[in-house]
Amino acid sequence: MLEIIILAAGKGTRMRSDKPKVLHTLAGKPFLEHVLDRSAELNADKVHVIIGHGANMVREALAGRDVNFVEQTEQLGTGHAVLQVLPHLNPESDTLILYGDVPLTKTDTLAELRAKVSDSSMGLLTVNLADPNGYGRIVRTNGSVTAIVEQKDANPEQLKIDEVNTGVMAVKSAHLAKWLPTLSNDNAQGEYYLTDIIAMSSADDIAIETAQPKDEYEVLGVNNRLQQAELERIFQRQVAEELMVAGATLLDPARLDCRGSIEVGRDCVIDVNCVFEGKVVLGNNVHIGPNCVISDSTIGDGTVILANSILEESTLAENCNIGPFARLRPGSQLASKAKIGNFVETKKAVIGEGSKVNHLSYVGDAEIGAGVNIGAGTITCNYDGVNKSKTTIEDGAFIGSNSALVAPVTVGKNATVGAGSIVTKNSEEGDLIIARAKQSNIKGWARPVKK
Ligand code: UD1
Ligand code: CA
């Protein structure tokens, strides 16, 4: 049985924020959520989150997630923090201790650490740093870890040690129950140090087995917004690398932001400054122009999205052509070869095979058949100020430019709507619909002259 404790009570003074540090985001998601995602991947049976500063904000932000909040009203040290969880721990379990402000630890690294826990051993994640300043130092005797000394308590000899404590450890809960209540705060900072349990473990002949992360960034915490930005870049670089390895061309890997997940088929090309949010799935040969924002959408093979287009909760079949400057809002569903051009907004719109809405239109709450041509400036008037109504345009219809289709209304199959019409009545197959003032030409009109 695995229980995870996440320390998240600190204030994060250096963020200079009204929000608790762990709610600040990386890739659009609070640091703490990243840590919770790792916990879920480790199949933790129970997750305890220690909260303090901004406790209510943290509770609210995580409402709906299956975690046990434990409040630490006064932050008396990392050992004191974990002590608060002791009454909730199952003595039979293994406990993994994580930090709410260390978002990028890999699940494999944590699994490796957890595997070091037994009745006679515990796991400690350490790292060797070129500049160990500020960290607790790992003290070894004949190769075995015997203690951690905090920077402020270390002697000059110990300060030279470059192997440092990341803070992450895994240990039998029963051992924690034995050691934590005996911690003292008789040290340079007057805090109850969690790190003091290492010497206790050593004294009890519980071996301290160390693991190291593959990359240093896995154990970096965020203390200020500069470090936040650095970790964001590291994260985004990884996403970009994964996409390239998966067969996508990124015109500049440094100018792509993924705040969710993105899947690519073969030979996709993504131009600069695109942002992907939620779950985005691209088929094969999808081309995305610069400055596009794509959220929770699925895009079929061969579809081309030109510059500055925004797609949200939309589904596009193969070989569609979008943009530039198109906005597809939730519920836009395009069949193959559909075309949505510049300054066109769609919402809850089903658009049939090969149909085109090329310029300056609003198409909302609409069902459009195959082979339909919607002229420039066409508006589906879907809202009467209270209710939304549907526009249906059947296969092969042609809607002249600058028409207003006042829903609910149906335009029949292969029907033609004359430009500038205000269509309020249903029509049938093959009809010509003209609903505009008749033109009159007045012969020999004399223009007014200035008096
Ligand atoms: C701690 C370790 C140090 C390690 C370093 C890695 C101790 C005593 N020292 O030092 O060996 O090298 O992390 O970054 O553990 N927190 C609480 N409640 C508290 C105190 C802290 O929730 O009462 C949380 C903080 O919000 C923070 C984390 O625990 O997220 C670490 O606390 P901090 O005081 O920053 O420890 P360090 O001095 O960095
Ligand atoms: Ca710290």
PDB file of C-alpha atoms in Angstrom, residues 155-339:
ATOM      1  CA  ASN A 155      30.532  22.805   9.304  1.00  0.00           C
ATOM      2  CA  PRO A 156      33.025  23.964   6.622  1.00  0.00           C
ATOM      3  CA  GLU A 157      33.941  20.370   5.786  1.00  0.00           C
ATOM      4  CA  GLN A 158      30.262  19.412   5.270  1.00  0.00           C
ATOM      5  CA  LEU A 159      29.619  22.527   3.185  1.00  0.00           C
ATOM      6  CA  LYS A 160      32.014  21.081   0.595  1.00  0.00           C
ATOM      7  CA  ILE A 161      29.767  18.070   0.008  1.00  0.00           C
ATOM      8  CA  ASP A 162      28.084  18.431  -3.377  1.00  0.00           C
ATOM      9  CA  GLU A 163      25.563  15.609  -2.947  1.00  0.00           C
ATOM     10  CA  VAL A 164      22.392  17.270  -1.692  1.00  0.00           C
ATOM     11  CA  ASN A 165      18.954  16.369  -0.393  1.00  0.00           C
ATOM     12  CA  THR A 166      16.166  16.903  -2.893  1.00  0.00           C
ATOM     13  CA  GLY A 167      13.661  16.516  -0.053  1.00  0.00           C
ATOM     14  CA  VAL A 168      11.950  13.564  -1.736  1.00  0.00           C
ATOM     15  CA  MET A 169      12.039  10.354   0.278  1.00  0.00           C
ATOM     16  CA  ALA A 170      10.219   7.054   0.634  1.00  0.00           C
ATOM     17  CA  VAL A 171       9.910   5.190   3.908  1.00  0.00           C
ATOM     18  CA  LYS A 172       7.777   2.709   5.839  1.00  0.00           C
ATOM     19  CA  SER A 173       4.983   4.602   7.584  1.00  0.00           C
ATOM     20  CA  ALA A 174       5.713   2.591  10.714  1.00  0.00           C
ATOM     21  CA  HIS A 175       9.236   4.006  10.723  1.00  0.00           C
ATOM     22  CA  LEU A 176       7.908   7.547  10.366  1.00  0.00           C
ATOM     23  CA  ALA A 177       5.605   6.873  13.313  1.00  0.00           C
ATOM     24  CA  LYS A 178       8.598   5.887  15.403  1.00  0.00           C
ATOM     25  CA  TRP A 179      10.921   8.724  14.409  1.00  0.00           C
ATOM     26  CA  LEU A 180       8.812  11.843  13.815  1.00  0.00           C
ATOM     27  CA  PRO A 181       7.558  12.330  17.395  1.00  0.00           C
ATOM     28  CA  THR A 182      11.146  12.405  18.629  1.00  0.00           C
ATOM     29  CA  LEU A 183      12.308  15.275  16.367  1.00  0.00           C
ATOM     30  CA  SER A 184      13.673  18.329  18.120  1.00  0.00           C
ATOM     31  CA  ASN A 185      13.968  21.912  16.887  1.00  0.00           C
ATOM     32  CA  ASP A 186      17.316  22.476  18.513  1.00  0.00           C
ATOM     33  CA  ASN A 187      19.098  23.699  15.382  1.00  0.00           C
ATOM     34  CA  ALA A 188      20.171  26.862  13.601  1.00  0.00           C
ATOM     35  CA  GLN A 189      16.678  27.601  12.257  1.00  0.00           C
ATOM     36  CA  GLY A 190      14.655  26.447  15.298  1.00  0.00           C
ATOM     37  CA  GLU A 191      12.651  24.172  12.962  1.00  0.00           C
ATOM     38  CA  TYR A 192      11.605  20.550  13.147  1.00  0.00           C
ATOM     39  CA  TYR A 193      13.663  19.158  10.289  1.00  0.00           C
ATOM     40  CA  LEU A 194      12.292  16.172   8.422  1.00  0.00           C
ATOM     41  CA  THR A 195      15.872  15.547   7.379  1.00  0.00           C
ATOM     42  CA  ASP A 196      16.786  14.540  10.945  1.00  0.00           C
ATOM     43  CA  ILE A 197      15.028  11.204  10.434  1.00  0.00           C
ATOM     44  CA  ILE A 198      17.951  10.171   8.231  1.00  0.00           C
ATOM     45  CA  ALA A 199      20.306   9.987  11.213  1.00  0.00           C
ATOM     46  CA  MET A 200      17.575   8.116  13.143  1.00  0.00           C
ATOM     47  CA  SER A 201      17.189   5.639  10.311  1.00  0.00           C
ATOM     48  CA  SER A 202      20.929   5.094  10.238  1.00  0.00           C
ATOM     49  CA  ALA A 203      21.025   4.618  14.023  1.00  0.00           C
ATOM     50  CA  ASP A 204      18.230   2.025  13.761  1.00  0.00           C
ATOM     51  CA  ASP A 205      20.146   0.134  11.046  1.00  0.00           C
ATOM     52  CA  ILE A 206      17.539   0.968   8.449  1.00  0.00           C
ATOM     53  CA  ALA A 207      19.686   1.396   5.355  1.00  0.00           C
ATOM     54  CA  ILE A 208      19.283   4.661   3.447  1.00  0.00           C
ATOM     55  CA  GLU A 209      19.370   3.771  -0.232  1.00  0.00           C
ATOM     56  CA  THR A 210      19.734   6.678  -2.596  1.00  0.00           C
ATOM     57  CA  ALA A 211      18.361   7.203  -6.068  1.00  0.00           C
ATOM     58  CA  GLN A 212      19.173  10.027  -8.439  1.00  0.00           C
ATOM     59  CA  PRO A 213      16.976  11.642 -11.091  1.00  0.00           C
ATOM     60  CA  LYS A 214      18.069  11.356 -14.735  1.00  0.00           C
ATOM     61  CA  ASP A 215      17.948  15.133 -15.118  1.00  0.00           C
ATOM     62  CA  GLU A 216      18.512  17.862 -12.582  1.00  0.00           C
ATOM     63  CA  TYR A 217      15.331  19.730 -13.497  1.00  0.00           C
ATOM     64  CA  GLU A 218      13.282  16.847 -12.067  1.00  0.00           C
ATOM     65  CA  VAL A 219      14.096  18.002  -8.559  1.00  0.00           C
ATOM     66  CA  LEU A 220      14.039  21.762  -9.073  1.00  0.00           C
ATOM     67  CA  GLY A 221      11.519  23.636  -6.994  1.00  0.00           C
ATOM     68  CA  VAL A 222       9.984  26.968  -7.835  1.00  0.00           C
ATOM     69  CA  ASN A 223      10.656  29.852  -5.467  1.00  0.00           C
ATOM     70  CA  ASN A 224      10.074  32.838  -7.730  1.00  0.00           C
ATOM     71  CA  ARG A 225       8.668  33.671 -11.126  1.00  0.00           C
ATOM     72  CA  LEU A 226      12.053  33.429 -12.823  1.00  0.00           C
ATOM     73  CA  GLN A 227      12.380  29.804 -11.783  1.00  0.00           C
ATOM     74  CA  GLN A 228       8.769  29.267 -12.821  1.00  0.00           C
ATOM     75  CA  ALA A 229       9.586  30.538 -16.312  1.00  0.00           C
ATOM     76  CA  GLU A 230      12.727  28.393 -16.498  1.00  0.00           C
ATOM     77  CA  LEU A 231      10.806  25.220 -15.645  1.00  0.00           C
ATOM     78  CA  GLU A 232       8.087  26.180 -18.120  1.00  0.00           C
ATOM     79  CA  ARG A 233      10.693  26.354 -20.902  1.00  0.00           C
ATOM     80  CA  ILE A 234      12.194  23.010 -19.856  1.00  0.00           C
ATOM     81  CA  PHE A 235       8.739  21.451 -19.911  1.00  0.00           C
ATOM     82  CA  GLN A 236       7.814  22.951 -23.275  1.00  0.00           C
ATOM     83  CA  ARG A 237      11.143  21.891 -24.778  1.00  0.00           C
ATOM     84  CA  GLN A 238      10.334  18.311 -23.744  1.00  0.00           C
ATOM     85  CA  VAL A 239       6.907  18.450 -25.360  1.00  0.00           C
ATOM     86  CA  ALA A 240       8.488  19.843 -28.522  1.00  0.00           C
ATOM     87  CA  GLU A 241      11.098  17.066 -28.560  1.00  0.00           C
ATOM     88  CA  GLU A 242       8.434  14.399 -28.098  1.00  0.00           C
ATOM     89  CA  LEU A 243       6.485  15.820 -31.033  1.00  0.00           C
ATOM     90  CA  MET A 244       9.530  15.897 -33.281  1.00  0.00           C
ATOM     91  CA  VAL A 245      10.464  12.347 -32.299  1.00  0.00           C
ATOM     92  CA  ALA A 246       6.865  11.363 -33.107  1.00  0.00           C
ATOM     93  CA  GLY A 247       7.326  12.685 -36.652  1.00  0.00           C
ATOM     94  CA  ALA A 248       6.189  16.313 -36.574  1.00  0.00           C
ATOM     95  CA  THR A 249       8.163  19.213 -38.043  1.00  0.00           C
ATOM     96  CA  LEU A 250       8.225  22.221 -35.726  1.00  0.00           C
ATOM     97  CA  LEU A 251       9.444  25.286 -37.537  1.00  0.00           C
ATOM     98  CA  ASP A 252      10.787  26.528 -34.217  1.00  0.00           C
ATOM     99  CA  PRO A 253      10.665  24.106 -31.257  1.00  0.00           C
ATOM    100  CA  ALA A 254      11.200  27.052 -28.899  1.00  0.00           C
ATOM    101  CA  ARG A 255       7.999  28.694 -30.055  1.00  0.00           C
ATOM    102  CA  LEU A 256       5.364  26.089 -29.293  1.00  0.00           C
ATOM    103  CA  ASP A 257       3.324  25.936 -26.114  1.00  0.00           C
ATOM    104  CA  CYS A 258       1.355  22.912 -25.056  1.00  0.00           C
ATOM    105  CA  ARG A 259      -0.933  23.288 -22.051  1.00  0.00           C
ATOM    106  CA  GLY A 260      -2.510  19.877 -22.191  1.00  0.00           C
ATOM    107  CA  SER A 261      -1.753  16.948 -24.459  1.00  0.00           C
ATOM    108  CA  ILE A 262      -1.088  16.770 -28.155  1.00  0.00           C
ATOM    109  CA  GLU A 263      -0.906  13.714 -30.383  1.00  0.00           C
ATOM    110  CA  VAL A 264       0.430  13.857 -33.923  1.00  0.00           C
ATOM    111  CA  GLY A 265       0.309  11.530 -36.897  1.00  0.00           C
ATOM    112  CA  ARG A 266       3.067  11.420 -39.527  1.00  0.00           C
ATOM    113  CA  ASP A 267       4.400  14.470 -41.340  1.00  0.00           C
ATOM    114  CA  CYS A 268       2.547  17.198 -39.491  1.00  0.00           C
ATOM    115  CA  VAL A 269       4.030  20.671 -39.759  1.00  0.00           C
ATOM    116  CA  ILE A 270       3.508  23.239 -37.034  1.00  0.00           C
ATOM    117  CA  ASP A 271       4.585  26.809 -37.645  1.00  0.00           C
ATOM    118  CA  VAL A 272       5.695  29.236 -34.922  1.00  0.00           C
ATOM    119  CA  ASN A 273       3.774  30.576 -31.922  1.00  0.00           C
ATOM    120  CA  CYS A 274       1.015  27.993 -31.779  1.00  0.00           C
ATOM    121  CA  VAL A 275      -0.656  27.226 -28.458  1.00  0.00           C
ATOM    122  CA  PHE A 276      -2.319  23.881 -27.784  1.00  0.00           C
ATOM    123  CA  GLU A 277      -4.679  23.439 -24.870  1.00  0.00           C
ATOM    124  CA  GLY A 278      -6.609  20.477 -23.487  1.00  0.00           C
ATOM    125  CA  LYS A 279      -6.571  17.362 -25.655  1.00  0.00           C
ATOM    126  CA  VAL A 280      -5.551  17.963 -29.232  1.00  0.00           C
ATOM    127  CA  VAL A 281      -5.214  15.169 -31.779  1.00  0.00           C
ATOM    128  CA  LEU A 282      -3.700  15.779 -35.226  1.00  0.00           C
ATOM    129  CA  GLY A 283      -3.891  13.158 -37.983  1.00  0.00           C
ATOM    130  CA  ASN A 284      -1.273  12.689 -40.694  1.00  0.00           C
ATOM    131  CA  ASN A 285      -0.052  15.576 -42.839  1.00  0.00           C
ATOM    132  CA  VAL A 286      -1.818  18.270 -40.872  1.00  0.00           C
ATOM    133  CA  HIS A 287      -0.324  21.717 -41.449  1.00  0.00           C
ATOM    134  CA  ILE A 288      -0.813  24.432 -38.879  1.00  0.00           C
ATOM    135  CA  GLY A 289       0.173  27.984 -39.705  1.00  0.00           C
ATOM    136  CA  PRO A 290       1.676  30.521 -37.321  1.00  0.00           C
ATOM    137  CA  ASN A 291      -0.146  31.979 -34.309  1.00  0.00           C
ATOM    138  CA  CYS A 292      -2.929  29.413 -34.056  1.00  0.00           C
ATOM    139  CA  VAL A 293      -4.601  28.514 -30.761  1.00  0.00           C
ATOM    140  CA  ILE A 294      -6.117  25.037 -30.742  1.00  0.00           C
ATOM    141  CA  SER A 295      -8.019  23.610 -27.776  1.00  0.00           C
ATOM    142  CA  ASP A 296      -9.660  20.217 -27.308  1.00  0.00           C
ATOM    143  CA  SER A 297      -9.935  19.495 -31.007  1.00  0.00           C
ATOM    144  CA  THR A 298      -9.372  16.618 -33.397  1.00  0.00           C
ATOM    145  CA  ILE A 299      -8.024  17.395 -36.836  1.00  0.00           C
ATOM    146  CA  GLY A 300      -8.110  14.924 -39.707  1.00  0.00           C
ATOM    147  CA  ASP A 301      -5.437  13.924 -42.210  1.00  0.00           C
ATOM    148  CA  GLY A 302      -4.303  16.529 -44.697  1.00  0.00           C
ATOM    149  CA  THR A 303      -6.185  19.395 -43.123  1.00  0.00           C
ATOM    150  CA  VAL A 304      -4.527  22.798 -43.415  1.00  0.00           C
ATOM    151  CA  ILE A 305      -5.047  25.513 -40.819  1.00  0.00           C
ATOM    152  CA  LEU A 306      -3.721  28.870 -41.908  1.00  0.00           C
ATOM    153  CA  ALA A 307      -2.296  31.619 -39.724  1.00  0.00           C
ATOM    154  CA  ASN A 308      -4.088  33.199 -36.777  1.00  0.00           C
ATOM    155  CA  SER A 309      -6.929  30.701 -36.519  1.00  0.00           C
ATOM    156  CA  ILE A 310      -8.551  29.705 -33.228  1.00  0.00           C
ATOM    157  CA  LEU A 311     -10.206  26.323 -32.764  1.00  0.00           C
ATOM    158  CA  GLU A 312     -12.053  25.202 -29.679  1.00  0.00           C
ATOM    159  CA  GLU A 313     -13.819  21.846 -29.097  1.00  0.00           C
ATOM    160  CA  SER A 314     -14.020  21.233 -32.800  1.00  0.00           C
ATOM    161  CA  THR A 315     -13.754  18.135 -34.956  1.00  0.00           C
ATOM    162  CA  LEU A 316     -12.378  18.382 -38.470  1.00  0.00           C
ATOM    163  CA  ALA A 317     -12.303  15.524 -40.959  1.00  0.00           C
ATOM    164  CA  GLU A 318      -9.665  15.091 -43.689  1.00  0.00           C
ATOM    165  CA  ASN A 319      -8.468  17.727 -46.123  1.00  0.00           C
ATOM    166  CA  CYS A 320     -10.307  20.669 -44.641  1.00  0.00           C
ATOM    167  CA  ASN A 321      -9.002  24.163 -45.183  1.00  0.00           C
ATOM    168  CA  ILE A 322      -9.239  26.684 -42.373  1.00  0.00           C
ATOM    169  CA  GLY A 323      -8.326  30.347 -42.074  1.00  0.00           C
ATOM    170  CA  PRO A 324      -6.398  32.532 -42.060  1.00  0.00           C
ATOM    171  CA  PHE A 325      -8.165  34.320 -39.183  1.00  0.00           C
ATOM    172  CA  ALA A 326     -10.930  31.742 -38.717  1.00  0.00           C
ATOM    173  CA  ARG A 327     -12.607  31.124 -35.386  1.00  0.00           C
ATOM    174  CA  LEU A 328     -14.141  27.700 -34.786  1.00  0.00           C
ATOM    175  CA  ARG A 329     -16.004  27.667 -31.499  1.00  0.00           C
ATOM    176  CA  PRO A 330     -17.259  24.620 -29.562  1.00  0.00           C
ATOM    177  CA  GLY A 331     -19.318  22.139 -31.527  1.00  0.00           C
ATOM    178  CA  SER A 332     -17.917  22.955 -34.953  1.00  0.00           C
ATOM    179  CA  GLN A 333     -17.901  19.658 -36.864  1.00  0.00           C
ATOM    180  CA  LEU A 334     -16.508  19.669 -40.361  1.00  0.00           C
ATOM    181  CA  ALA A 335     -16.774  16.852 -42.885  1.00  0.00           C
ATOM    182  CA  SER A 336     -13.939  16.274 -45.327  1.00  0.00           C
ATOM    183  CA  LYS A 337     -12.850  19.042 -47.680  1.00  0.00           C
ATOM    184  CA  ALA A 338     -14.910  21.665 -45.875  1.00  0.00           C
ATOM    185  CA  LYS A 339     -13.500  25.166 -46.072  1.00  0.00           C
TER     186      LYS A 339
END
